[in-house]
């Protein structure tokens, strides 16, 4: 729910979204693949030009993950861009 709220209001409140990037980065390294996928999808859907540098590392890390959930999320993210 929090990720959905952030994604919807990130363009109106970019400073609030920037403060939450650290939490999303930590969730991208969680051991649960659903949490990792949701965090990665939410991080990439913020659509702020200032966070491009923060997206590259979790995307690279998800490429090496063999979980099908993360592969599907990664394909969806590439399709968005």
Short mmCIF file of N, CA and C in Angstrom, two decimals:
data_model
loop_
_atom_site.label_atom_id
_atom_site.label_comp_id
_atom_site.label_asym_id
_atom_site.label_seq_id
_atom_site.Cartn_x
_atom_site.Cartn_y
_atom_site.Cartn_z
N UNK A 1 0.82 -1.20 0.00
CA UNK A 1 0.00 0.00 0.00
C UNK A 1 0.86 1.27 0.00
N UNK A 2 1.93 1.24 0.77
CA UNK A 2 2.80 2.41 0.85
C UNK A 2 3.49 2.65 -0.49
N UNK A 3 3.92 1.57 -1.14
CA UNK A 3 4.57 1.71 -2.44
C UNK A 3 3.60 2.31 -3.46
N UNK A 4 2.36 1.88 -3.43
CA UNK A 4 1.37 2.41 -4.35
C UNK A 4 1.14 3.90 -4.11
N UNK A 5 1.07 4.28 -2.86
CA UNK A 5 0.91 5.70 -2.51
C UNK A 5 2.10 6.51 -3.02
N UNK A 6 3.31 6.01 -2.81
CA UNK A 6 4.50 6.73 -3.24
C UNK A 6 4.53 6.89 -4.75
N UNK A 7 4.18 5.83 -5.46
CA UNK A 7 4.20 5.90 -6.92
C UNK A 7 3.17 6.89 -7.45
N UNK A 8 2.03 6.99 -6.79
CA UNK A 8 0.99 7.90 -7.25
C UNK A 8 1.32 9.37 -6.97
N UNK A 9 2.00 9.63 -5.87
CA UNK A 9 2.25 11.01 -5.47
C UNK A 9 3.71 11.44 -5.60
N UNK A 10 4.53 10.65 -6.26
CA UNK A 10 5.95 10.97 -6.37
C UNK A 10 6.18 12.22 -7.21
N UNK A 11 5.42 12.42 -8.25
CA UNK A 11 5.62 13.60 -9.10
C UNK A 11 5.18 14.88 -8.40
N UNK A 12 4.20 14.78 -7.52
CA UNK A 12 3.75 15.96 -6.78
C UNK A 12 4.68 16.28 -5.61
N UNK A 13 5.27 15.25 -5.01
CA UNK A 13 6.15 15.42 -3.85
C UNK A 13 7.46 14.65 -4.09
N UNK A 14 8.33 15.17 -4.97
CA UNK A 14 9.56 14.44 -5.29
C UNK A 14 10.53 14.30 -4.12
N UNK A 15 10.54 15.26 -3.20
CA UNK A 15 11.43 15.16 -2.05
C UNK A 15 11.02 14.02 -1.12
N UNK A 16 9.72 13.77 -0.99
CA UNK A 16 9.25 12.65 -0.18
C UNK A 16 9.65 11.32 -0.82
N UNK A 17 9.55 11.25 -2.13
CA UNK A 17 9.92 10.04 -2.84
C UNK A 17 11.42 9.76 -2.72
N UNK A 18 12.23 10.81 -2.77
CA UNK A 18 13.68 10.63 -2.64
C UNK A 18 14.07 10.11 -1.27
N UNK A 19 13.31 10.48 -0.25
CA UNK A 19 13.63 10.00 1.10
C UNK A 19 13.33 8.51 1.25
N UNK A 20 12.45 7.97 0.43
CA UNK A 20 12.05 6.57 0.54
C UNK A 20 12.90 5.63 -0.31
N UNK A 21 13.80 6.16 -1.09
CA UNK A 21 14.60 5.32 -1.99
C UNK A 21 15.46 4.35 -1.20
N UNK A 22 16.01 4.75 -0.07
CA UNK A 22 16.85 3.86 0.72
C UNK A 22 16.07 2.64 1.19
N UNK A 23 14.83 2.83 1.60
CA UNK A 23 14.00 1.71 2.03
C UNK A 23 13.72 0.77 0.86
N UNK A 24 13.46 1.32 -0.31
CA UNK A 24 13.22 0.47 -1.47
C UNK A 24 14.47 -0.30 -1.86
N UNK A 25 15.63 0.33 -1.72
CA UNK A 25 16.89 -0.37 -2.00
C UNK A 25 17.07 -1.56 -1.06
N UNK A 26 16.78 -1.36 0.21
CA UNK A 26 16.89 -2.47 1.17
C UNK A 26 15.91 -3.58 0.83
N UNK A 27 14.70 -3.22 0.42
CA UNK A 27 13.72 -4.23 0.05
C UNK A 27 14.10 -4.97 -1.22
N UNK A 28 14.87 -4.34 -2.09
CA UNK A 28 15.35 -5.03 -3.29
C UNK A 28 16.34 -6.14 -2.94
N UNK A 29 16.90 -6.12 -1.75
CA UNK A 29 17.83 -7.15 -1.30
C UNK A 29 17.20 -8.11 -0.30
N UNK A 30 15.89 -8.03 -0.12
CA UNK A 30 15.19 -8.91 0.81
C UNK A 30 15.25 -10.35 0.31
N UNK A 31 15.12 -11.31 1.21
CA UNK A 31 15.19 -12.71 0.78
C UNK A 31 13.90 -13.21 0.16
N UNK A 32 12.79 -12.53 0.37
CA UNK A 32 11.52 -12.92 -0.23
C UNK A 32 11.43 -12.35 -1.65
N UNK A 33 11.27 -13.20 -2.67
CA UNK A 33 11.24 -12.70 -4.05
C UNK A 33 10.05 -11.79 -4.36
N UNK A 34 8.93 -11.98 -3.68
CA UNK A 34 7.79 -11.09 -3.90
C UNK A 34 8.10 -9.67 -3.41
N UNK A 35 8.78 -9.57 -2.27
CA UNK A 35 9.16 -8.26 -1.74
C UNK A 35 10.17 -7.60 -2.66
N UNK A 36 11.16 -8.38 -3.13
CA UNK A 36 12.15 -7.83 -4.05
C UNK A 36 11.50 -7.34 -5.34
N UNK A 37 10.57 -8.13 -5.88
CA UNK A 37 9.90 -7.73 -7.11
C UNK A 37 9.06 -6.50 -6.95
N UNK A 38 8.32 -6.42 -5.86
CA UNK A 38 7.48 -5.25 -5.61
C UNK A 38 8.33 -4.00 -5.39
N UNK A 39 9.42 -4.14 -4.66
CA UNK A 39 10.29 -2.99 -4.42
C UNK A 39 10.93 -2.51 -5.72
N UNK A 40 11.36 -3.43 -6.55
CA UNK A 40 11.98 -3.05 -7.82
C UNK A 40 10.96 -2.40 -8.74
N UNK A 41 9.78 -2.97 -8.83
CA UNK A 41 8.74 -2.39 -9.68
C UNK A 41 8.35 -1.00 -9.18
N UNK A 42 8.24 -0.83 -7.89
CA UNK A 42 7.86 0.47 -7.33
C UNK A 42 8.97 1.49 -7.52
N UNK A 43 10.19 1.06 -7.34
CA UNK A 43 11.33 1.97 -7.52
C UNK A 43 11.40 2.48 -8.95
N UNK A 44 11.16 1.60 -9.89
CA UNK A 44 11.24 2.00 -11.30
C UNK A 44 10.00 2.76 -11.77
N UNK A 45 8.91 2.67 -11.06
CA UNK A 45 7.71 3.38 -11.49
C UNK A 45 7.55 4.76 -10.85
N UNK A 46 8.53 5.21 -10.12
CA UNK A 46 8.45 6.54 -9.53
C UNK A 46 8.50 7.63 -10.59
N UNK A 47 9.15 7.39 -11.70
CA UNK A 47 9.19 8.31 -12.84
C UNK A 47 9.71 9.70 -12.49
N UNK A 48 10.79 9.72 -11.74
CA UNK A 48 11.46 10.98 -11.44
C UNK A 48 12.83 10.97 -12.11
N UNK A 49 13.20 12.05 -12.78
CA UNK A 49 14.49 12.06 -13.47
C UNK A 49 15.69 11.97 -12.52
N UNK A 50 15.51 12.36 -11.29
CA UNK A 50 16.63 12.39 -10.34
C UNK A 50 16.96 11.02 -9.75
N UNK A 51 16.16 10.00 -10.01
CA UNK A 51 16.43 8.69 -9.40
C UNK A 51 17.01 7.68 -10.38
N UNK A 52 17.33 8.10 -11.59
CA UNK A 52 17.85 7.17 -12.59
C UNK A 52 19.13 6.49 -12.08
N UNK A 53 19.97 7.22 -11.39
CA UNK A 53 21.22 6.64 -10.88
C UNK A 53 20.97 5.60 -9.78
N UNK A 54 19.84 5.68 -9.10
CA UNK A 54 19.52 4.72 -8.04
C UNK A 54 18.88 3.45 -8.57
N UNK A 55 18.37 3.48 -9.78
CA UNK A 55 17.67 2.33 -10.35
C UNK A 55 18.63 1.31 -10.95
N UNK A 56 19.77 1.75 -11.44
CA UNK A 56 20.66 0.87 -12.21
C UNK A 56 21.18 -0.31 -11.39
N UNK A 57 21.57 -0.10 -10.15
CA UNK A 57 22.13 -1.19 -9.34
C UNK A 57 21.10 -2.28 -9.03
N UNK A 58 19.89 -1.95 -8.58
CA UNK A 58 18.90 -3.01 -8.36
C UNK A 58 18.50 -3.74 -9.64
N UNK A 59 18.47 -3.03 -10.77
CA UNK A 59 18.15 -3.69 -12.03
C UNK A 59 19.23 -4.70 -12.41
N UNK A 60 20.50 -4.31 -12.26
CA UNK A 60 21.60 -5.23 -12.55
C UNK A 60 21.56 -6.44 -11.63
N UNK A 61 21.25 -6.21 -10.39
CA UNK A 61 21.18 -7.31 -9.42
C UNK A 61 20.03 -8.26 -9.77
N UNK A 62 18.92 -7.72 -10.24
CA UNK A 62 17.78 -8.58 -10.58
C UNK A 62 18.04 -9.42 -11.82
N UNK A 63 18.95 -8.98 -12.67
CA UNK A 63 19.29 -9.77 -13.86
C UNK A 63 19.96 -11.09 -13.49
N UNK A 64 20.69 -11.10 -12.39
CA UNK A 64 21.39 -12.32 -11.99
C UNK A 64 20.54 -13.23 -11.11
N UNK A 65 19.37 -12.77 -10.72
CA UNK A 65 18.48 -13.57 -9.88
C UNK A 65 17.73 -14.57 -10.75
N UNK A 66 17.65 -15.81 -10.31
CA UNK A 66 17.01 -16.87 -11.08
C UNK A 66 15.54 -17.04 -10.77
N UNK A 67 14.98 -16.19 -9.96
CA UNK A 67 13.57 -16.32 -9.58
C UNK A 67 12.67 -15.84 -10.71
N UNK A 68 11.62 -16.58 -10.99
CA UNK A 68 10.70 -16.25 -12.09
C UNK A 68 9.94 -14.96 -11.82
N UNK A 69 9.64 -14.68 -10.57
CA UNK A 69 8.93 -13.45 -10.24
C UNK A 69 9.75 -12.23 -10.62
N UNK A 70 11.02 -12.25 -10.28
CA UNK A 70 11.88 -11.11 -10.62
C UNK A 70 12.13 -11.01 -12.11
N UNK A 71 12.18 -12.13 -12.79
CA UNK A 71 12.34 -12.09 -14.24
C UNK A 71 11.13 -11.43 -14.89
N UNK A 72 9.94 -11.76 -14.42
CA UNK A 72 8.73 -11.14 -14.96
C UNK A 72 8.69 -9.64 -14.67
N UNK A 73 9.09 -9.26 -13.46
CA UNK A 73 9.12 -7.84 -13.11
C UNK A 73 10.14 -7.11 -13.96
N UNK A 74 11.30 -7.72 -14.17
CA UNK A 74 12.35 -7.09 -14.96
C UNK A 74 11.87 -6.89 -16.40
N UNK A 75 11.20 -7.89 -16.98
CA UNK A 75 10.69 -7.76 -18.35
C UNK A 75 9.65 -6.65 -18.44
N UNK A 76 8.80 -6.53 -17.44
CA UNK A 76 7.80 -5.48 -17.43
C UNK A 76 8.45 -4.10 -17.34
N UNK A 77 9.51 -3.99 -16.56
CA UNK A 77 10.21 -2.71 -16.41
C UNK A 77 10.88 -2.31 -17.72
N UNK A 78 11.51 -3.27 -18.37
CA UNK A 78 12.16 -2.98 -19.66
C UNK A 78 11.12 -2.54 -20.68
N UNK A 79 9.94 -3.16 -20.63
CA UNK A 79 8.88 -2.78 -21.56
C UNK A 79 8.39 -1.36 -21.30
N UNK A 80 8.36 -0.95 -20.01
CA UNK A 80 7.93 0.41 -19.67
C UNK A 80 8.88 1.44 -20.26
N UNK A 81 10.19 1.15 -20.16
CA UNK A 81 11.17 2.12 -20.62
C UNK A 81 11.28 2.06 -22.12
#
